[in-house]
Amino acid sequence: MAFNTGSAELRIYNTLTRQKALFTPIEPGKIRMYVCGMTVYDYCHLGHARVLVAFDVITRYLRALGYDVHYVRNITDVDDKIINRAAENGESCDQLTERFIEAMHEDEARLGVLSPTEEPRATAHMGQIIAMIETLIEKGYAYAADNGDVYYRVERFEGYGKLNNRNLEEMQAGSRIEVSDVKENPYDFVLWKSAKAGEVSWNSPWGAGRPGWHIECSAMSKCCLGDTFDIHGGGPDLKFPHHENEIAQSEAANGVPFVNTWMHAGAIRVNKEKMSKSLGNFFTIREILDTYDPEVVRYFLTQGHYRSQIDYSEASLKEVRGIVDSFYHALRGLPAGEEGELENDVEARFFEAMSDDFNTALALSVLHELVREINRVKEADIGQAARLGAQLRRLGNVLGLFQRDPEQYLQGGASAQGPSAEEIERCIQERAAAKRARDFATADRIRDELKAQGVILDDSREGTSWRREA
C-alpha cells in the first residue's frame, strides 16, 4: 500500500547556505548521498550511533518518498590512530581494523541501522587517491615538500572557509597553529604522508607513504558518486576542517561544485560537554545495549531533531523506555495483517513533519496521537484498532521503530535480566490456582514477588499477561 504523503514538499537545511530550501535532486527520482563513516580503531560510541541512526532515518524517509537512494558510507581503515593502536596491541593494522569493522556492523544491526549501498574502504582506493593528488599538483593546488609529504595549498583555493562561514584571514587572525619548515603556509594540510620506519605504506610518485584523512573521502566519494552529488553528511565535528578540506580538494581537482546539500547531525553531550573519545566521557554502543533495549536507544536518538544536541543521562533512557513500552502496549493483542483504508490525516501529517527537514520530534508526536486513538477504540472495535496498529507499524518503520512482536519486546527477549519466561509463566499458573482457591494472600504475594524482580502482571478478561518493568 502506498503512503499518503499529502502535499508536503521536502525541504532540507543546508549547512553550506545556512538555510532550509526545497530539495531537488540532480537526477529526477534518484539521490546520491555520502556520509563520513568510522575510523575503525576502537568500538563505536553513542556519538557515532547518533550519526548512524540519523542518516539511517533520513535514508529510510527518502526511500519512503519513492527516491532511489544510493547511500555511501565510507570506512577509514588507515590513519595515525589505527597505526598507533595496532602497534600498542602487537598486531597488524588489518587485524585491528577487521575486528572493529565486524564490531561496528554488529552494533549497527542491533540498532536497526540498514547497510549502506556501498561501504568503501580507504585502503582499497589508493589508485584514485594518488591520481587526485597528482591532479591537484598539476593544477597548482598542491606541492610536494622536501620531506616526502604532499600538502594542499590553501591560499590557492578562493572559496576556502565557505562551509563554516569563515575566510582564511579570519581563521589566521589570533589563531595558534604549529609552524612547519616544510609548509608554505601554516594552514596547508597534508594530502600524502611519507612513511616512517615500520609503518604500513603504499608506493607513490613521492615515495612510500599513505594518504591524509581528508583526501580519502574526496577520492572515495568521486569514485562512488561522481564529481558532484546531492547530499554529504556527517557528525558535527567534521564541518571543520574535514568537510571544509574535502570541498577545497574536490572542487579544485574536478572543476565543478562538489555537493549540493550539506547535512550535519547534532552532538551527544554528557554534563554539557560533547561526548568524544578525546574527552574520555564516552560510552560505547555495546556498553549501553548491555543495559537498555536497542529500540529504546534508537528512540532516544530519534526523538530530537537530527541537528539538535542530545543530553545523555540514565534518567533520559529510563524515561524513553517507558515511552517505547507505551507504543507496544497499544499494539499488544491486536490481530496482525489488518491493512485497510483509514479516514484520518495521520500519514499526511507524519509526512508533512518529516518533509520539514526530517522533523522526527514532530513526526513522533503524530504517532503518539495515533497510540491514544488505538487505546481509545481497542475495547469497542478491535478491527479498527488493528487497522490503526498497522498504520502505526508502517509509519514507525520509516523511523526504524515498532516492528517487533509486542510480547517479545515487553518481555525483554532472551537477554532480559531477572527470572526467565518459564519461571514467570509457572508463577502465573500458581497465582491463578491460588485465586481459584480464593487464596488471595498467596496470589498477592506471588504478584508482589514478581514485581520486586522487575516483572509486572497485567490482568484482563483474556487472562494474565506480563512484561518487564521499565
Coordinates of N, CA and C in Angstrom, one line a residue, residues 157-357:
F157 N 43.0 28.2 -3.1 CA 41.6 27.9 -3.3 C 40.7 29.1 -2.8
E158 N 40.1 29.8 -3.7 CA 39.4 31.0 -3.4 C 38.3 30.9 -2.4
G159 N 37.6 29.8 -2.4 CA 36.4 29.6 -1.5 C 36.6 29.0 -0.2
Y160 N 37.9 28.9 0.2 CA 38.2 28.2 1.4 C 37.5 28.8 2.6
G161 N 36.8 28.0 3.4 CA 36.1 28.5 4.6 C 34.6 28.7 4.4
K162 N 34.1 28.5 3.2 CA 32.7 28.8 2.9 C 31.7 28.0 3.6
L163 N 32.0 26.7 3.9 CA 31.1 25.8 4.6 C 30.9 26.3 6.1
N164 N 32.0 26.8 6.7 CA 32.0 27.3 8.0 C 31.8 28.8 8.2
N165 N 31.5 29.4 7.0 CA 31.3 30.9 7.0 C 32.4 31.7 7.6
R166 N 33.6 31.3 7.3 CA 34.8 32.0 7.7 C 35.8 32.0 6.6
N167 N 36.5 33.2 6.4 CA 37.5 33.2 5.4 C 38.9 32.9 6.0
L168 N 39.9 32.7 5.2 CA 41.2 32.3 5.7 C 41.8 33.4 6.6
E169 N 41.6 34.7 6.2 CA 42.1 35.8 7.0 C 41.5 35.7 8.4
E170 N 40.2 35.5 8.5 CA 39.6 35.4 9.9 C 40.2 34.2 10.7
M171 N 40.4 33.1 10.0 CA 40.9 31.9 10.7 C 42.3 32.2 11.2
Q172 N 43.1 32.9 10.4 CA 44.5 33.2 10.7 C 44.7 34.2 11.8
A173 N 43.7 35.1 12.0 CA 43.8 36.2 12.9 C 43.8 35.6 14.3
G174 N 44.8 35.8 15.1 CA 44.8 35.4 16.5 C 44.8 33.9 16.8
S175 N 45.0 33.1 15.7 CA 45.0 31.7 15.9 C 46.3 31.1 16.2
R176 N 46.4 30.0 16.8 CA 47.6 29.3 17.1 C 47.7 28.1 16.3
I177 N 48.7 28.0 15.5 CA 48.8 26.8 14.6 C 50.3 26.5 14.5
E178 N 50.6 25.2 14.5 CA 52.0 24.8 14.6 C 52.7 25.2 13.3
V179 N 53.9 25.8 13.5 CA 54.7 26.3 12.3 C 55.6 25.1 11.9
S180 N 55.6 24.9 10.5 CA 56.4 23.8 10.0 C 57.3 24.4 8.9
D181 N 58.6 23.8 9.0 CA 59.6 24.3 8.0 C 59.3 23.8 6.6
V182 N 58.5 22.8 6.4 CA 58.2 22.2 5.1 C 57.0 22.8 4.4
K183 N 56.1 23.5 5.2 CA 54.9 24.0 4.6 C 55.1 25.4 4.1
E184 N 54.4 25.7 3.0 CA 54.4 27.1 2.5 C 53.6 28.0 3.4
N185 N 52.5 27.5 4.0 CA 51.6 28.2 4.8 C 51.2 27.3 6.0
P186 N 51.2 27.9 7.2 CA 50.8 27.0 8.3 C 49.5 26.3 8.2
Y187 N 48.5 26.9 7.4 CA 47.2 26.3 7.2 C 47.2 25.2 6.1
D188 N 48.2 25.1 5.4 CA 48.3 24.0 4.4 C 48.1 22.6 5.1
F189 N 47.3 21.7 4.5 CA 47.1 20.4 5.1 C 47.6 19.3 4.3
V190 N 47.9 18.2 4.9 CA 48.6 17.1 4.3 C 47.7 16.3 3.4
L191 N 48.2 15.9 2.2 CA 47.5 15.0 1.3 C 48.1 13.6 1.3
W192 N 49.4 13.6 1.4 CA 50.2 12.4 1.4 C 51.3 12.4 2.5
K193 N 51.3 11.4 3.3 CA 52.3 11.4 4.4 C 53.4 10.4 4.1
S194 N 54.7 10.8 4.2 CA 55.8 9.9 3.9 C 55.8 8.9 5.1
A195 N 56.2 7.7 4.8 CA 56.1 6.6 5.7 C 57.3 6.6 6.7
K196 N 57.0 6.4 8.0 CA 58.1 6.2 8.9 C 58.5 4.7 8.9
A197 N 59.7 4.5 9.5 CA 60.2 3.1 9.5 C 59.2 2.1 10.2
G198 N 58.8 1.1 9.5 CA 58.0 0.0 10.1 C 56.5 0.3 9.9
E199 N 56.1 1.5 9.4 CA 54.7 1.8 9.2 C 54.2 1.1 7.9
V200 N 52.9 0.8 7.9 CA 52.2 0.4 6.7 C 52.3 1.5 5.6
S201 N 52.5 1.2 4.4 CA 52.7 2.2 3.4 C 52.4 1.7 2.0
W202 N 52.2 2.6 1.1 CA 51.9 2.3 -0.4 C 52.9 3.1 -1.2
N203 N 53.3 2.6 -2.3 CA 54.2 3.3 -3.2 C 53.4 4.5 -3.9
S204 N 54.1 5.6 -4.2 CA 53.5 6.7 -4.9 C 54.7 7.4 -5.6
P205 N 54.3 8.4 -6.4 CA 55.3 9.2 -7.1 C 56.2 10.0 -6.1
W206 N 55.8 10.1 -4.9 CA 56.5 10.9 -3.9 C 57.2 10.0 -2.9
G207 N 57.2 8.7 -3.1 CA 57.8 7.8 -2.2 C 56.8 7.0 -1.4
A208 N 57.3 6.1 -0.6 CA 56.3 5.3 0.2 C 55.6 6.1 1.2
G209 N 54.4 5.9 1.4 CA 53.6 6.6 2.4 C 52.1 6.2 2.4
R210 N 51.3 7.1 2.9 CA 49.9 6.8 3.0 C 49.1 8.2 2.9
P211 N 47.8 8.1 2.6 CA 47.1 9.4 2.4 C 46.8 10.1 3.7
G212 N 46.6 11.4 3.6 CA 46.0 12.1 4.6 C 44.5 11.8 4.7
W213 N 43.9 12.1 5.9 CA 42.5 11.7 6.1 C 41.5 12.4 5.1
H214 N 41.7 13.6 4.8 CA 40.7 14.4 4.1 C 40.6 13.9 2.6
I215 N 41.8 13.6 2.0 CA 41.8 13.2 0.6 C 41.1 11.9 0.4
E216 N 41.1 11.0 1.4 CA 40.4 9.7 1.3 C 39.0 9.9 0.9
C217 N 38.3 10.8 1.6 CA 36.8 11.0 1.3 C 36.6 11.6 0.0
S218 N 37.4 12.6 -0.4 CA 37.3 13.2 -1.7 C 37.4 12.1 -2.8
A219 N 38.4 11.3 -2.7 CA 38.6 10.2 -3.8 C 37.5 9.2 -3.7
M220 N 37.1 8.7 -2.5 CA 36.1 7.7 -2.5 C 34.7 8.2 -2.9
S221 N 34.3 9.4 -2.6 CA 33.0 9.9 -3.0 C 33.0 10.1 -4.5
K222 N 34.1 10.6 -5.1 CA 34.2 10.7 -6.5 C 34.1 9.4 -7.2
C223 N 34.7 8.4 -6.7 CA 34.7 7.0 -7.3 C 33.3 6.5 -7.2
C224 N 32.6 6.6 -6.1 CA 31.3 6.0 -5.9 C 30.1 6.8 -6.5
L225 N 30.2 8.2 -6.4 CA 29.1 9.0 -6.7 C 29.3 10.1 -7.8
G226 N 30.5 10.2 -8.3 CA 30.8 11.2 -9.3 C 31.4 12.5 -8.8
D227 N 31.6 13.5 -9.7 CA 32.2 14.7 -9.3 C 31.3 15.6 -8.4
T228 N 30.0 15.6 -8.7 CA 29.0 16.3 -8.0 C 27.9 15.4 -7.6
F229 N 27.5 15.5 -6.3 CA 26.3 14.6 -5.9 C 25.4 15.4 -5.0
D230 N 24.3 14.8 -4.5 CA 23.2 15.5 -3.9 C 23.5 15.9 -2.5
I231 N 23.9 14.9 -1.6 CA 23.9 15.2 -0.2 C 25.2 14.6 0.4
H232 N 25.8 15.4 1.2 CA 27.0 14.9 2.0 C 26.7 15.2 3.5
G233 N 26.9 14.1 4.3 CA 26.5 14.3 5.7 C 27.7 13.8 6.6
G234 N 27.5 14.0 7.9 CA 28.4 13.6 8.9 C 28.1 14.2 10.3
G235 N 29.0 13.9 11.2 CA 28.9 14.4 12.5 C 29.2 15.9 12.7
P236 N 28.9 16.5 13.8 CA 29.1 18.0 14.0 C 30.5 18.4 14.0
D237 N 31.4 17.5 14.4 CA 32.8 17.8 14.5 C 33.6 17.8 13.2
L238 N 32.9 17.4 12.1 CA 33.5 17.2 10.8 C 33.4 18.4 9.9
K239 N 32.6 19.4 10.3 CA 32.5 20.6 9.4 C 33.8 21.3 9.2
F240 N 34.6 21.4 10.2 CA 36.0 22.0 10.1 C 36.9 21.1 10.9
P241 N 38.1 20.7 10.3 CA 38.5 21.0 9.0 C 38.1 20.0 7.9
H242 N 37.6 18.9 8.3 CA 37.4 17.7 7.4 C 36.6 18.1 6.2
H243 N 35.4 18.5 6.4 CA 34.5 18.8 5.2 C 34.9 20.0 4.5
E244 N 35.5 21.0 5.2 CA 36.0 22.2 4.5 C 37.1 21.8 3.6
N245 N 38.0 20.9 4.0 CA 39.1 20.5 3.2 C 38.6 19.6 2.0
E246 N 37.6 18.8 2.3 CA 37.0 18.0 1.2 C 36.6 18.9 0.0
I247 N 35.9 19.9 0.4 CA 35.4 20.9 -0.6 C 36.6 21.5 -1.4
A248 N 37.6 21.9 -0.7 CA 38.7 22.5 -1.4 C 39.4 21.5 -2.3
Q249 N 39.6 20.3 -1.9 CA 40.3 19.3 -2.7 C 39.4 19.0 -3.9
S250 N 38.1 18.6 -3.7 CA 37.3 18.1 -4.7 C 37.0 19.1 -5.8
E251 N 36.7 20.4 -5.4 CA 36.3 21.4 -6.3 C 37.6 21.9 -7.1
A252 N 38.7 21.9 -6.5 CA 40.0 22.2 -7.2 C 40.3 21.1 -8.2
A253 N 40.2 19.9 -7.8 CA 40.6 18.8 -8.7 C 39.6 18.6 -9.8
N254 N 38.3 18.7 -9.5 CA 37.2 18.3 -10.5 C 36.7 19.5 -11.3
G255 N 36.9 20.7 -10.8 CA 36.5 21.9 -11.5 C 35.0 22.2 -11.5
V256 N 34.2 21.5 -10.6 CA 32.8 21.7 -10.6 C 32.4 21.7 -9.1
P257 N 31.2 22.2 -8.8 CA 30.7 22.1 -7.4 C 30.7 20.7 -6.8
F258 N 31.1 20.5 -5.6 CA 31.3 19.2 -5.0 C 30.0 18.6 -4.6
V259 N 29.2 19.3 -3.7 CA 28.0 18.8 -3.1 C 26.9 19.9 -3.1
N260 N 25.7 19.5 -3.4 CA 24.6 20.5 -3.4 C 24.1 20.8 -2.0
T261 N 23.9 19.7 -1.2 CA 23.3 19.9 0.2 C 24.2 19.3 1.2
W262 N 24.7 20.0 2.2 CA 25.5 19.5 3.3 C 24.6 19.4 4.6
M263 N 24.7 18.2 5.2 CA 23.9 18.0 6.4 C 24.8 17.5 7.6
H264 N 24.5 18.0 8.8 CA 25.3 17.6 9.9 C 24.4 17.3 11.1
A265 N 24.6 16.1 11.7 CA 23.9 15.7 12.9 C 24.4 16.5 14.1
G266 N 23.6 16.6 15.1 CA 24.0 17.2 16.4 C 24.8 16.3 17.2
A267 N 25.4 16.9 18.3 CA 26.3 16.2 19.1 C 25.5 15.5 20.3
I268 N 26.2 14.5 20.9 CA 25.7 13.9 22.1 C 26.5 14.6 23.2
R269 N 25.9 15.1 24.3 CA 26.6 15.7 25.4 C 26.4 15.0 26.7
V270 N 27.5 15.0 27.5 CA 27.4 14.4 28.8 C 27.9 15.5 29.8
N271 N 27.0 15.9 30.7 CA 27.4 17.0 31.6 C 27.8 18.3 30.8
K272 N 27.0 18.5 29.7 CA 27.1 19.8 28.9 C 28.4 19.8 28.1
E273 N 29.1 18.7 28.0 CA 30.3 18.6 27.1 C 30.0 17.5 26.0
K274 N 30.5 17.8 24.8 CA 30.3 16.8 23.7 C 30.9 15.5 24.1
M275 N 30.2 14.4 23.8 CA 30.7 13.1 24.0 C 31.8 12.8 22.9
S276 N 33.0 12.4 23.4 CA 34.0 12.1 22.4 C 35.1 11.3 23.1
K277 N 35.8 10.5 22.3 CA 36.9 9.7 22.8 C 38.0 10.6 23.4
S278 N 38.3 11.7 22.7 CA 39.4 12.6 23.2 C 39.1 13.1 24.6
L279 N 37.8 13.3 24.9 CA 37.5 13.9 26.2 C 37.3 12.8 27.3
G280 N 37.3 11.5 26.8 CA 37.2 10.4 27.8 C 35.8 10.3 28.5
N281 N 34.8 10.9 27.9 CA 33.5 10.9 28.5 C 32.5 10.1 27.7
F282 N 33.0 9.1 27.0 CA 32.1 8.4 26.0 C 31.7 7.0 26.6
F283 N 30.5 6.6 26.1 CA 30.0 5.3 26.4 C 29.9 4.5 25.1
T284 N 30.4 3.3 25.0 CA 30.3 2.6 23.7 C 28.9 2.1 23.5
I285 N 28.5 1.9 22.3 CA 27.2 1.4 21.9 C 26.9 0.1 22.7
R286 N 27.9 -0.8 22.6 CA 27.6 -2.1 23.2 C 27.5 -2.0 24.7
E287 N 28.2 -1.1 25.4 CA 28.0 -0.9 26.8 C 26.6 -0.5 27.2
I288 N 26.1 0.4 26.4 CA 24.7 0.9 26.6 C 23.7 -0.2 26.3
L289 N 23.9 -1.0 25.2 CA 23.0 -2.0 24.9 C 23.0 -3.2 25.8
D290 N 24.0 -3.3 26.7 CA 24.1 -4.3 27.7 C 23.0 -4.0 28.8
T291 N 22.6 -2.8 28.9 CA 21.6 -2.4 29.9 C 20.2 -2.0 29.3
Y292 N 20.2 -1.4 28.1 CA 19.0 -0.9 27.5 C 18.7 -1.6 26.2
D293 N 17.4 -1.8 26.0 CA 17.0 -2.5 24.7 C 17.4 -1.6 23.6
P294 N 17.9 -2.2 22.5 CA 18.3 -1.4 21.3 C 17.2 -0.4 20.8
E295 N 16.0 -0.8 20.9 CA 14.9 0.1 20.3 C 14.8 1.3 21.2
V296 N 15.0 1.1 22.5 CA 14.9 2.3 23.4 C 16.1 3.2 23.1
V297 N 17.2 2.7 22.8 CA 18.4 3.6 22.5 C 18.1 4.3 21.1
R298 N 17.5 3.6 20.2 CA 17.2 4.2 18.9 C 16.2 5.3 19.0
Y299 N 15.1 5.0 19.8 CA 14.1 6.1 20.0 C 14.8 7.3 20.7
F300 N 15.6 7.0 21.7 CA 16.3 8.1 22.4 C 17.1 9.0 21.4
L301 N 17.7 8.4 20.4 CA 18.5 9.1 19.4 C 17.6 9.7 18.3
T302 N 16.4 9.3 18.2 CA 15.5 9.8 17.1 C 14.5 10.8 17.6
Q303 N 14.2 10.9 18.9 CA 13.2 11.7 19.5 C 13.4 13.2 19.3
G304 N 14.7 13.6 19.2 CA 15.0 15.0 18.9 C 15.3 15.2 17.4
H305 N 15.3 16.4 17.0 CA 15.6 16.8 15.6 C 17.1 16.4 15.4
Y306 N 17.4 15.9 14.2 CA 18.7 15.3 13.9 C 19.8 16.4 14.1
R307 N 19.5 17.7 13.9 CA 20.5 18.7 14.1 C 20.7 19.2 15.5
S308 N 19.8 18.8 16.4 CA 19.9 19.2 17.8 C 20.9 18.4 18.6
Q309 N 21.3 19.0 19.7 CA 22.2 18.3 20.6 C 21.3 17.4 21.5
I310 N 21.8 16.3 21.9 CA 21.1 15.4 22.9 C 21.9 15.3 24.1
D311 N 21.3 15.5 25.3 CA 21.9 15.3 26.6 C 21.7 13.9 27.1
Y312 N 22.8 13.2 27.2 CA 22.7 11.8 27.6 C 22.6 11.7 29.2
S313 N 21.7 10.9 29.7 CA 21.7 10.5 31.1 C 20.9 9.2 31.3
E314 N 21.2 8.6 32.4 CA 20.4 7.3 32.7 C 18.9 7.6 32.8
A315 N 18.6 8.8 33.4 CA 17.2 9.2 33.6 C 16.5 9.3 32.3
S316 N 17.2 9.9 31.3 CA 16.6 10.1 30.0 C 16.2 8.7 29.3
L317 N 17.2 7.8 29.4 CA 16.9 6.5 28.8 C 15.8 5.7 29.5
K318 N 15.7 5.9 30.8 CA 14.7 5.2 31.6 C 13.3 5.8 31.2
E319 N 13.3 7.1 31.0 CA 12.0 7.8 30.6 C 11.6 7.3 29.2
V320 N 12.6 7.2 28.3 CA 12.3 6.7 26.9 C 11.8 5.2 27.0
R321 N 12.4 4.4 27.9 CA 11.9 3.0 28.0 C 10.4 3.0 28.2
G322 N 9.9 3.9 29.1 CA 8.5 3.9 29.4 C 7.7 4.4 28.2
I323 N 8.3 5.3 27.3 CA 7.6 5.7 26.1 C 7.5 4.6 25.1
V324 N 8.6 3.9 24.9 CA 8.5 2.8 23.9 C 7.6 1.7 24.4
D325 N 7.6 1.5 25.7 CA 6.7 0.5 26.3 C 5.2 0.9 25.9
S326 N 4.9 2.2 26.0 CA 3.5 2.6 25.7 C 3.1 2.3 24.3
F327 N 4.0 2.4 23.4 CA 3.7 2.1 22.0 C 3.4 0.6 21.8
Y328 N 4.2 -0.3 22.5 CA 4.0 -1.7 22.3 C 2.8 -2.2 23.1
H329 N 2.5 -1.5 24.2 CA 1.2 -1.8 24.9 C 0.0 -1.6 24.0
A330 N 0.1 -0.5 23.2 CA -1.1 -0.2 22.3 C -1.2 -1.3 21.3
L331 N 0.0 -1.8 20.8 CA 0.0 -2.8 19.8 C -0.3 -4.2 20.3
R332 N -0.2 -4.4 21.6 CA -0.3 -5.7 22.2 C -1.8 -6.2 22.0
G333 N -1.9 -7.4 21.6 CA -3.2 -8.1 21.4 C -3.9 -7.7 20.2
L334 N -3.3 -6.9 19.3 CA -4.0 -6.6 18.0 C -3.8 -7.6 17.0
P335 N -4.8 -8.0 16.2 CA -4.6 -9.0 15.2 C -3.7 -8.5 14.1
A336 N -2.9 -9.3 13.6 CA -1.9 -8.9 12.5 C -2.6 -8.9 11.2
G337 N -2.0 -8.1 10.3 CA -2.4 -8.2 8.9 C -3.7 -7.4 8.6
E338 N -4.1 -6.4 9.5 CA -5.3 -5.7 9.3 C -5.1 -4.4 8.5
E339 N -4.5 -4.5 7.3 CA -4.3 -3.3 6.5 C -5.7 -2.9 5.9
G340 N -5.8 -1.6 5.8 CA -7.1 -1.1 5.2 C -7.1 0.4 5.2
E341 N -8.0 1.0 4.4 CA -8.1 2.4 4.3 C -8.6 3.0 5.6
L342 N -8.0 4.1 6.0 CA -8.4 4.8 7.2 C -8.7 6.3 6.9
E343 N -9.8 6.8 7.4 CA -10.2 8.1 7.2 C -9.6 9.1 8.2
N344 N -8.3 9.1 8.2 CA -7.6 10.1 9.1 C -6.5 10.8 8.4
D345 N -5.9 11.8 9.0 CA -4.9 12.6 8.3 C -3.5 12.2 8.9
V346 N -3.4 11.1 9.6 CA -2.2 10.8 10.3 C -1.0 10.7 9.3
E347 N -1.1 10.0 8.2 CA 0.0 9.8 7.3 C 0.4 11.2 6.7
A348 N -0.6 11.9 6.3 CA -0.3 13.2 5.7 C 0.5 14.1 6.7
R349 N 0.0 14.1 7.9 CA 0.7 15.0 8.9 C 2.1 14.4 9.3
F350 N 2.2 13.1 9.3 CA 3.6 12.5 9.5 C 4.5 12.9 8.4
F351 N 4.1 12.8 7.2 CA 5.0 13.1 6.1 C 5.2 14.6 6.0
E352 N 4.2 15.4 6.4 CA 4.5 16.9 6.4 C 5.6 17.2 7.4
A353 N 5.6 16.6 8.6 CA 6.6 16.8 9.6 C 8.0 16.4 9.1
M354 N 8.0 15.2 8.5 CA 9.3 14.6 8.1 C 9.8 15.4 6.9
S355 N 9.0 15.9 6.1 CA 9.4 16.7 4.9 C 9.9 18.1 5.3
D356 N 9.7 18.5 6.5 CA 10.3 19.7 7.0 C 11.6 19.4 7.7
D357 N 12.6 19.2 6.9 CA 14.0 18.9 7.3 C 14.0 17.7 8.3

